[in-house]
Short mmCIF file of C-alpha atoms in Angstrom, two decimals:
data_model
loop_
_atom_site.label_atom_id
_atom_site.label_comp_id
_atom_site.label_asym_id
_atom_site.label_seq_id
_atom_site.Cartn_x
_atom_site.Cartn_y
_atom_site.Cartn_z
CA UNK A 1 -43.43 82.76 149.38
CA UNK A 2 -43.17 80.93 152.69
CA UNK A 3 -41.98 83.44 154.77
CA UNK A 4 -43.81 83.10 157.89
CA UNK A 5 -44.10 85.94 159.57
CA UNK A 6 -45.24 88.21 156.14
CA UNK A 7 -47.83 85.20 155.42
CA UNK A 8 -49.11 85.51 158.99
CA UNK A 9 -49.14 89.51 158.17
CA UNK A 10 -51.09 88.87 155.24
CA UNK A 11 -53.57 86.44 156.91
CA UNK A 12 -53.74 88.79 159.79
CA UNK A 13 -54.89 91.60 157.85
CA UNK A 14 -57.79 89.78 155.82
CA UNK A 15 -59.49 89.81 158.97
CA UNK A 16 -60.56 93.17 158.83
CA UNK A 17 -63.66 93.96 157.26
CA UNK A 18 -63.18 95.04 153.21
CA UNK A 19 -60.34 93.42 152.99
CA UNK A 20 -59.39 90.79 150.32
CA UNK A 21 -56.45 88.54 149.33
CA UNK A 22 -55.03 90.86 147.09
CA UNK A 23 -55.71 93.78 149.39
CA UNK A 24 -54.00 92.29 152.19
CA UNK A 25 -51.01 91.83 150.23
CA UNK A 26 -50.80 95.01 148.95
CA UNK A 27 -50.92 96.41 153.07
CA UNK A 28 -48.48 94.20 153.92
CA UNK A 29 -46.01 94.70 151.01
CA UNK A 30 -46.46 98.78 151.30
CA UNK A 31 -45.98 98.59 155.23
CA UNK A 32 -42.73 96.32 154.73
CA UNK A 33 -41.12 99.10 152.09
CA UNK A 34 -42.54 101.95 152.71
CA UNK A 35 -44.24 103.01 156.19
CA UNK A 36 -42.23 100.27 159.02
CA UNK A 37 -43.06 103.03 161.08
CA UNK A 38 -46.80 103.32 160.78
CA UNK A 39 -46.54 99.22 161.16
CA UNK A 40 -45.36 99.98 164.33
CA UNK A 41 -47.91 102.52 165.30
CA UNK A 42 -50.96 100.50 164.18
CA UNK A 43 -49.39 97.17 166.51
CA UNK A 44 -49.35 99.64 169.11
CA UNK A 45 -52.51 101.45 168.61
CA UNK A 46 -53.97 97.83 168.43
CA UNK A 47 -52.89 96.55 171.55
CA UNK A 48 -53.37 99.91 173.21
CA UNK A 49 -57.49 100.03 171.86
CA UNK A 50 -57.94 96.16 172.62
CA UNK A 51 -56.34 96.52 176.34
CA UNK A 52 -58.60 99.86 176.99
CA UNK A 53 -61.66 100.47 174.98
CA UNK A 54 -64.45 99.02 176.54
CA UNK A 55 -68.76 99.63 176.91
CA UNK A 56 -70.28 102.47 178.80
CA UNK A 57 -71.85 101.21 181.62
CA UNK A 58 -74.73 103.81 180.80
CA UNK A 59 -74.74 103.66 176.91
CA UNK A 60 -73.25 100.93 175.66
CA UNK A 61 -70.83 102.83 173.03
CA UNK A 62 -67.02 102.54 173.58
CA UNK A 63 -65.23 104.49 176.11
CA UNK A 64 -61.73 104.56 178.05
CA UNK A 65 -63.86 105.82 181.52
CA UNK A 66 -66.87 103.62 183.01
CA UNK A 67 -68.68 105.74 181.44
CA UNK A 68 -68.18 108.11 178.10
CA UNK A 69 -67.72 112.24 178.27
CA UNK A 70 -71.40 112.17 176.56
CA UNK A 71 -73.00 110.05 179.29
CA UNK A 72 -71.28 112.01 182.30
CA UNK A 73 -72.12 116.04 180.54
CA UNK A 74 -74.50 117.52 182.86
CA UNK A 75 -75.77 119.66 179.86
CA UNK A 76 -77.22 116.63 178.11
CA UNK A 77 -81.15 116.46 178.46
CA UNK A 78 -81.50 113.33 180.55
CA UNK A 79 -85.10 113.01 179.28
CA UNK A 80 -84.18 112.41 175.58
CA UNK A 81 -82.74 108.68 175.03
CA UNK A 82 -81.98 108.35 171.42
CA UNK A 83 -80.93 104.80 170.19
CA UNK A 84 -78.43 104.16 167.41
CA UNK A 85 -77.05 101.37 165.67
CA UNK A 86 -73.80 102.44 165.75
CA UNK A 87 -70.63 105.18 167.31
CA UNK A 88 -70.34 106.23 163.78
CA UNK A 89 -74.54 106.95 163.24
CA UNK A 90 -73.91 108.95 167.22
CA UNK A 91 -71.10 110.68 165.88
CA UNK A 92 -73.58 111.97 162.61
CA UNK A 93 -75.98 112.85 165.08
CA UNK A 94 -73.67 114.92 166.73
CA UNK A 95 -72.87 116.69 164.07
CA UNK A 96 -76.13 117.87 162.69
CA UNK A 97 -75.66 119.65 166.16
CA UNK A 98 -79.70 119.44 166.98
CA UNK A 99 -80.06 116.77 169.70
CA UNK A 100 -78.61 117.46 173.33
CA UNK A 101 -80.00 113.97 174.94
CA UNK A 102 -78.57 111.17 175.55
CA UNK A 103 -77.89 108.23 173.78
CA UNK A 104 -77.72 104.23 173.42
CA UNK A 105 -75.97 102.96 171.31
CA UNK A 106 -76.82 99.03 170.20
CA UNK A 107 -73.52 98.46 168.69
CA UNK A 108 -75.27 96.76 165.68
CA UNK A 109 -78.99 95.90 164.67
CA UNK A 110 -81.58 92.73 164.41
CA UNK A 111 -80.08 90.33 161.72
CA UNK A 112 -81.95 87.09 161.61
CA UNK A 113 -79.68 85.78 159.34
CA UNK A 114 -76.67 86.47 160.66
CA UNK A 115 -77.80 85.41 163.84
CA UNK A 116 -77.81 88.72 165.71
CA UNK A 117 -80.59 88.52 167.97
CA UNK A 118 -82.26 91.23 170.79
CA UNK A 119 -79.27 90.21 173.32
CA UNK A 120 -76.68 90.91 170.67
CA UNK A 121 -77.74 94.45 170.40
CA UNK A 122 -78.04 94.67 174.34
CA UNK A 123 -81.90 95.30 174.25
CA UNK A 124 -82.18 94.12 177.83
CA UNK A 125 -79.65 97.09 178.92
CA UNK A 126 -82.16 99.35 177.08
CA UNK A 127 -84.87 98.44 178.55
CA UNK A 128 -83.09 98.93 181.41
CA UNK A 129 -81.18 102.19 180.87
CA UNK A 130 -84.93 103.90 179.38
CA UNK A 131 -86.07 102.89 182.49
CA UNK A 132 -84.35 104.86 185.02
CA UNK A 133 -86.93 107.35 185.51
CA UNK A 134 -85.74 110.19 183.90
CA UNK A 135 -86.00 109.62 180.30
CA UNK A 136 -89.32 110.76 179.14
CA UNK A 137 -88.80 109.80 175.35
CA UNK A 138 -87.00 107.75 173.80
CA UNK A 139 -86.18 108.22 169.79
CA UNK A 140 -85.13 105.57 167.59
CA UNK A 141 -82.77 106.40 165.65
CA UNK A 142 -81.82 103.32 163.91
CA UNK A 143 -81.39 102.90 160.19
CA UNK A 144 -84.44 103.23 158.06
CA UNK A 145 -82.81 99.16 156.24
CA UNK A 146 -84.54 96.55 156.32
CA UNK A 147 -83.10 95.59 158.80
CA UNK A 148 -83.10 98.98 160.53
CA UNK A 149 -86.47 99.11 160.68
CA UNK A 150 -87.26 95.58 162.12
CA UNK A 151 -84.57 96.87 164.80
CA UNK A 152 -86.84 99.36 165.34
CA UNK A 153 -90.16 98.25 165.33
CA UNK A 154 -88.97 95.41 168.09
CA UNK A 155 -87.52 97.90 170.25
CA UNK A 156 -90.41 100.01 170.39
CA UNK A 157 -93.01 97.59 171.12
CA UNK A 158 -90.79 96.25 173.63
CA UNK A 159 -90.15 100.27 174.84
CA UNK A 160 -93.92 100.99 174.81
CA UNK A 161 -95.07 98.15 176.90
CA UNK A 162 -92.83 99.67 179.31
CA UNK A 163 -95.35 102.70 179.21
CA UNK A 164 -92.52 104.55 178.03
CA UNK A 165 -92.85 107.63 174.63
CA UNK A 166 -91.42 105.76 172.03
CA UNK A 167 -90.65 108.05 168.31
CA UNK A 168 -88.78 107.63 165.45
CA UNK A 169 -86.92 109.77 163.11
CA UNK A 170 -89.08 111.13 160.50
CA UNK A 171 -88.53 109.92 156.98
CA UNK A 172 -89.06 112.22 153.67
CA UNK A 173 -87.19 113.59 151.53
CA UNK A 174 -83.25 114.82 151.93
CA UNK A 175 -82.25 118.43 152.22
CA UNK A 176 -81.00 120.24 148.66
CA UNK A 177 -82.84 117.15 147.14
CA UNK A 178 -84.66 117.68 143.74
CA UNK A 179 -88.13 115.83 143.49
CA UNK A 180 -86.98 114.22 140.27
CA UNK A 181 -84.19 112.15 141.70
CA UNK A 182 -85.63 111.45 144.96
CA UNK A 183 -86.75 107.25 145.20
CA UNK A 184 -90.17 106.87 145.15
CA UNK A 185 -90.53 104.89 148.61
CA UNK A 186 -89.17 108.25 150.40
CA UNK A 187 -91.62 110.51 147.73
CA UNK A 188 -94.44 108.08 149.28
CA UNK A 189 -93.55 108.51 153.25
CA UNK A 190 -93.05 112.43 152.22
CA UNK A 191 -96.55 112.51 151.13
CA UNK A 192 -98.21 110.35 154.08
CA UNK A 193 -96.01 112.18 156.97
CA UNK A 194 -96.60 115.65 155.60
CA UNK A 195 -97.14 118.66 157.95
CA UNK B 1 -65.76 110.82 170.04
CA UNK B 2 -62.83 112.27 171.98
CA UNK B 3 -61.58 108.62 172.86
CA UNK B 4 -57.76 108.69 172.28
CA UNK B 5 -56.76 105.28 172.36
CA UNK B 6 -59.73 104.50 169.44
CA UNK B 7 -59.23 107.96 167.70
CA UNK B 8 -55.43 106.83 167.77
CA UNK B 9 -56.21 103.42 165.90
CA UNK B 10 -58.41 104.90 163.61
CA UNK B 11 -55.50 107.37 162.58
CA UNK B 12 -53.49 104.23 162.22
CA UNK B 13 -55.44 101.82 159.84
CA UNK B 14 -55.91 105.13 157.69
CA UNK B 15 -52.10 104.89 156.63
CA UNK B 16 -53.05 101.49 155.10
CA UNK B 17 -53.06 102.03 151.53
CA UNK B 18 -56.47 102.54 149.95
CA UNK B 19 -58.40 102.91 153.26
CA UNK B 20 -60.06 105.97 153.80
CA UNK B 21 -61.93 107.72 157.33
CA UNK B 22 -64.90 105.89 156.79
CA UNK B 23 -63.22 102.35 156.36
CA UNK B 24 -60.64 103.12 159.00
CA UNK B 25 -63.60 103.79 161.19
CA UNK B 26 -65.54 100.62 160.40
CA UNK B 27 -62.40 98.61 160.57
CA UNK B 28 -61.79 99.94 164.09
CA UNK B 29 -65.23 99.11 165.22
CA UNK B 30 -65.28 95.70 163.92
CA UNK B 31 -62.32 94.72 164.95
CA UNK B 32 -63.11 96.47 169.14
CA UNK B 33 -66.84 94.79 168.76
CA UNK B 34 -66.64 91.53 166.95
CA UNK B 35 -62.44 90.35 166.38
CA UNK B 36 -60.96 91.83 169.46
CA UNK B 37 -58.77 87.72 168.76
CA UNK B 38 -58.07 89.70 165.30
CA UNK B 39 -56.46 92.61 166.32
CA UNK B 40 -54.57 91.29 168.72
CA UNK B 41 -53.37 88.82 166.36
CA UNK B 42 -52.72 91.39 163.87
CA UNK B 43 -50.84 93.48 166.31
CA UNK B 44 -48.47 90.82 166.57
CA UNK B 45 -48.34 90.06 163.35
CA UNK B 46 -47.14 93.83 162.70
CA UNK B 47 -44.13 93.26 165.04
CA UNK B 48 -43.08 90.19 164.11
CA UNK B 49 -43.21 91.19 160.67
CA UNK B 50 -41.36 94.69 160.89
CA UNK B 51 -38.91 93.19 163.29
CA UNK B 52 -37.82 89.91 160.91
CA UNK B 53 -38.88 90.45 157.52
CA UNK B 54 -35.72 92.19 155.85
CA UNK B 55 -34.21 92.21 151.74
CA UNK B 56 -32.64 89.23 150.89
CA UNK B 57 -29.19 89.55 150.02
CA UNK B 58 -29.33 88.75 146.51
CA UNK B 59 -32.56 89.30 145.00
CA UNK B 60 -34.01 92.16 147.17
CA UNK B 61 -36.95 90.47 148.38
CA UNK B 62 -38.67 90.05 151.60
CA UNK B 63 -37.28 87.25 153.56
CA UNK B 64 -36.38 86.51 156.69
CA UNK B 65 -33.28 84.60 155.97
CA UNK B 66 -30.35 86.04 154.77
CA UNK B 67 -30.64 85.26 151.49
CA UNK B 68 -34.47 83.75 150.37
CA UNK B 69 -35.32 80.46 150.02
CA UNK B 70 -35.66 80.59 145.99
CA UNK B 71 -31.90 82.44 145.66
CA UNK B 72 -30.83 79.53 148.10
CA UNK B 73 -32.58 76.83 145.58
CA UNK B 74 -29.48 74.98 143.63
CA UNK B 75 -32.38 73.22 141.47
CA UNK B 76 -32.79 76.91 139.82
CA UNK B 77 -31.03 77.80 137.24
CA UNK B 78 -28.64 80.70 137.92
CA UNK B 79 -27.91 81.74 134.36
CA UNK B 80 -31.58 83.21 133.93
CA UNK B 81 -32.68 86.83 136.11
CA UNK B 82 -36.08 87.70 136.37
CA UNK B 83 -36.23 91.17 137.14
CA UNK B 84 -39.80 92.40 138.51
CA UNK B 85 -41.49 95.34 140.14
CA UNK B 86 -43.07 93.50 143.32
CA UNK B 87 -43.01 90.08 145.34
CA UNK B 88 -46.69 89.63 143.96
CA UNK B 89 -45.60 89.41 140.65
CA UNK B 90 -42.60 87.28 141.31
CA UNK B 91 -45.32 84.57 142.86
CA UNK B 92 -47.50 84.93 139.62
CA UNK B 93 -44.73 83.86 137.66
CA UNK B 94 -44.00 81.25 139.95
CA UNK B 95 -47.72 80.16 139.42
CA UNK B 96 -47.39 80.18 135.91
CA UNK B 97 -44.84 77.06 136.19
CA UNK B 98 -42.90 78.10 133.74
CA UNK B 99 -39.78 80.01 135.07
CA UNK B 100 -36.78 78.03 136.68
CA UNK B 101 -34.64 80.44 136.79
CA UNK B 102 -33.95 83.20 139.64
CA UNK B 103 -35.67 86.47 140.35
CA UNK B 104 -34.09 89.81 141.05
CA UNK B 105 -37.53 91.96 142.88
CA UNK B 106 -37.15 95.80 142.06
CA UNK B 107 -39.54 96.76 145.16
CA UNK B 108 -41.22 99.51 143.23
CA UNK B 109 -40.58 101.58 139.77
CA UNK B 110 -39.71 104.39 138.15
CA UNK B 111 -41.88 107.08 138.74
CA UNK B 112 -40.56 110.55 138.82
CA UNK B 113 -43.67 112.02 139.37
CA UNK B 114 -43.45 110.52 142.74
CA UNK B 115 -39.93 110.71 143.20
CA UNK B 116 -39.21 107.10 142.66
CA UNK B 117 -35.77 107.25 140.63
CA UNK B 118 -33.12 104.17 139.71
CA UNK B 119 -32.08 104.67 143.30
CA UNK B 120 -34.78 103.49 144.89
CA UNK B 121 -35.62 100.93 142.72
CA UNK B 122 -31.96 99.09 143.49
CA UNK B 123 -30.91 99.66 140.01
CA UNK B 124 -26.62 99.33 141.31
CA UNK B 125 -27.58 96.28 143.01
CA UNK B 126 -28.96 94.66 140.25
CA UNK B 127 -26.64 95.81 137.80
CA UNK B 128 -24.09 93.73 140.90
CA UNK B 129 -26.24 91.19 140.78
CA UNK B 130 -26.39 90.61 137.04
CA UNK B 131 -22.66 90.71 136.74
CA UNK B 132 -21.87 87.96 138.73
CA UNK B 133 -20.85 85.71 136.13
CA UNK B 134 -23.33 83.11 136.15
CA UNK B 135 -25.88 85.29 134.49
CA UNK B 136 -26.73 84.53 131.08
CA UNK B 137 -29.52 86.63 130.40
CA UNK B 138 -31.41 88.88 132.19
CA UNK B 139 -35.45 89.25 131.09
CA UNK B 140 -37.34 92.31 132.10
CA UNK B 141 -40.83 91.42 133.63
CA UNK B 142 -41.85 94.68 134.81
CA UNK B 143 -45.34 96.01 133.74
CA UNK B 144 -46.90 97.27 130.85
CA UNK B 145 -48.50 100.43 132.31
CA UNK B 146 -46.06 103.25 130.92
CA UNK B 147 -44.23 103.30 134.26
CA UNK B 148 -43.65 99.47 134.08
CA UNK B 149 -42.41 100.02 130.36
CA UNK B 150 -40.04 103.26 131.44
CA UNK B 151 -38.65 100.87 134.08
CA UNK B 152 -37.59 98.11 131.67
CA UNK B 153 -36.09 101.00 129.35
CA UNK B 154 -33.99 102.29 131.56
CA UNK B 155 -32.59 99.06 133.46
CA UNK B 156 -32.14 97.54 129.43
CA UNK B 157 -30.02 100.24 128.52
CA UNK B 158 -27.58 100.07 131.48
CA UNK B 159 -27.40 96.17 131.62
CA UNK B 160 -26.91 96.32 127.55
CA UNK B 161 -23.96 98.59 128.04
CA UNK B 162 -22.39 96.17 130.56
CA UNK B 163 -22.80 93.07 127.75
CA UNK B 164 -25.07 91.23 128.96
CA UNK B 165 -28.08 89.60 127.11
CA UNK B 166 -31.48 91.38 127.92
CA UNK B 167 -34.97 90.12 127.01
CA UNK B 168 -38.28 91.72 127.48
CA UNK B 169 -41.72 89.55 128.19
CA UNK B 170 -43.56 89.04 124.94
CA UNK B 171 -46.67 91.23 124.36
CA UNK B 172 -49.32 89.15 122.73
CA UNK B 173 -53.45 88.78 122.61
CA UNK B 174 -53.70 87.01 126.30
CA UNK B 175 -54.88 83.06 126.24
CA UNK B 176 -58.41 82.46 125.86
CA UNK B 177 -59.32 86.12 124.50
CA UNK B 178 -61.36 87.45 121.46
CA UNK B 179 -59.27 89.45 118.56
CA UNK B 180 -62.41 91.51 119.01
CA UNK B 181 -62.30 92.43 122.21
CA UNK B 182 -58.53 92.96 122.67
CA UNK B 183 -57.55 96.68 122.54
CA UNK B 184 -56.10 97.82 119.60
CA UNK B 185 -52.41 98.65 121.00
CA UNK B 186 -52.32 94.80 122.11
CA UNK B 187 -53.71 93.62 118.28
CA UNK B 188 -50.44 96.14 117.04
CA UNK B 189 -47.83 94.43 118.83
CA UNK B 190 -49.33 91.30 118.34
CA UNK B 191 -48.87 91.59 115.21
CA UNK B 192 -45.60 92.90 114.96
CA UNK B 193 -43.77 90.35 116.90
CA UNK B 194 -45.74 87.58 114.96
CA UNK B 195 -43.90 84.28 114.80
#
């Protein structure tokens, strides 16, 4: 079409994760007819989450403050450190509504292959934050992946040499879950961690 | 998470068409962890776009000219309209190598269910358009879906009654396919506009 500034939209908008040639255009084409307005919003809500989002110093998710509303509530139990992969996996957490620690968040997880090593996911910060004194356990609460577990199994050994309690989230089988459906890797950690 | 300035960009990318919470979510986190370049880029891209990209003159386009590059073309023959639904289909035609003639872009189609109606679809301004003297014959190249076919209908009628010649895209078995895997309704036209 050469129209630069609509190609430069399009290109712009592959970028994100998901999207596609043919998905981009489609953004770009309904934004230009139909929503100019929400084009405007989402430059602004852009620049405005680029210029202030930022790490917790204390937990690594993102946060406006030096440090996030979860890391600063005096009702959180200090002595529970649970580590997730990502805000999203906190924000589950959270809503089960049965954990009242605190967390760290890694803001991804071990990928060899993509070249996401122990510094990507801020391990030394762990280490570090775990450390403080007053956490007394810390429970990994990373994805039970592949790569989710070899997140985990790193961090712990590295956790444990610290003499620190190291758990994990238990694995078995889902709530409202009939036997018959359930995979037979979970049916097999069901059986071994039964209680 | 109670962050405004990332619960405000998640709000935004969900106006995108076809992404949900979840994607919006993972968009926003990709983009503040891994393409902070990105979204900065795409911000501008957002304004520069809503702030040039306007309907050319003549064939209701995007452009950022008055009138578009291809309406400006004198190599393109000006007795032959192309009228179809989007900007994407104008460039598959133009892939297809096979149409010198000039486009007239509808932005849309009837849909009443939605409240799209000839109105929005800049039915007077192509009826303007194709009475301009130098068209010959105007061909219909919306769709096939039933909205696509309701489209060409209508706009047929109302450029028929104004004389001018009107000419629909043949429907055929597509290039390269099996008679036995086409659908039936294709095989039925096929055959009756055999040549």
């Amino acid at each position: 079409m050469a129209e630069a500034a609509l190609d430069d939209l399009i290109e712009a908008l592959r970028r994100l994760p998901g999207v596609g040639a043919k998905s981009a255009q489609r953004m770009a084409f309904h934004l230009l007819q139909h929503d100019r307005d929400g084009a405007r919003r989402l430059a602004q809500a852009l620049q405005q989450a680029v210029q202030r989002m930022h790490h917790c110093a204390r937990c690594h998710t993102f946060t406006e403050a030096e440090v996030c509303a979860t890391c600063r509530d005096p009702q959180r139990d200090a002595r529970l450190l649970c580590v997730v992969e990502t805000p999203a996996d906190q924000a589950a957490l959270e809503r089960s509504g049965s954990f009242k620690g605190l967390y760290f968040v890694l803001m991804g997880r071990l990928s060899p292959l993509d070249g996401v090593g122990l510094a990507d996911i801020g391990a030394s910060q762990l280490l570090q934050r775990a450390a403080d004194g007053g956490v007394q356990e810390v429970i990994l609460a990373t994805g039970f992946s592949a790569e989710g577990e070899a997140t985990a199994h790193a961090l712990g050994e590295a956790l444990r040499t610290r003499g620190l309690k190291v758990t994990r989230l238990a694995r078995g089988v889902p709530v409202g879950s009939e036997l018959e459906y359930v995979d037979l890797g979970t049916i097999a950690h069901a059986l071994a961690d039964r209680r």
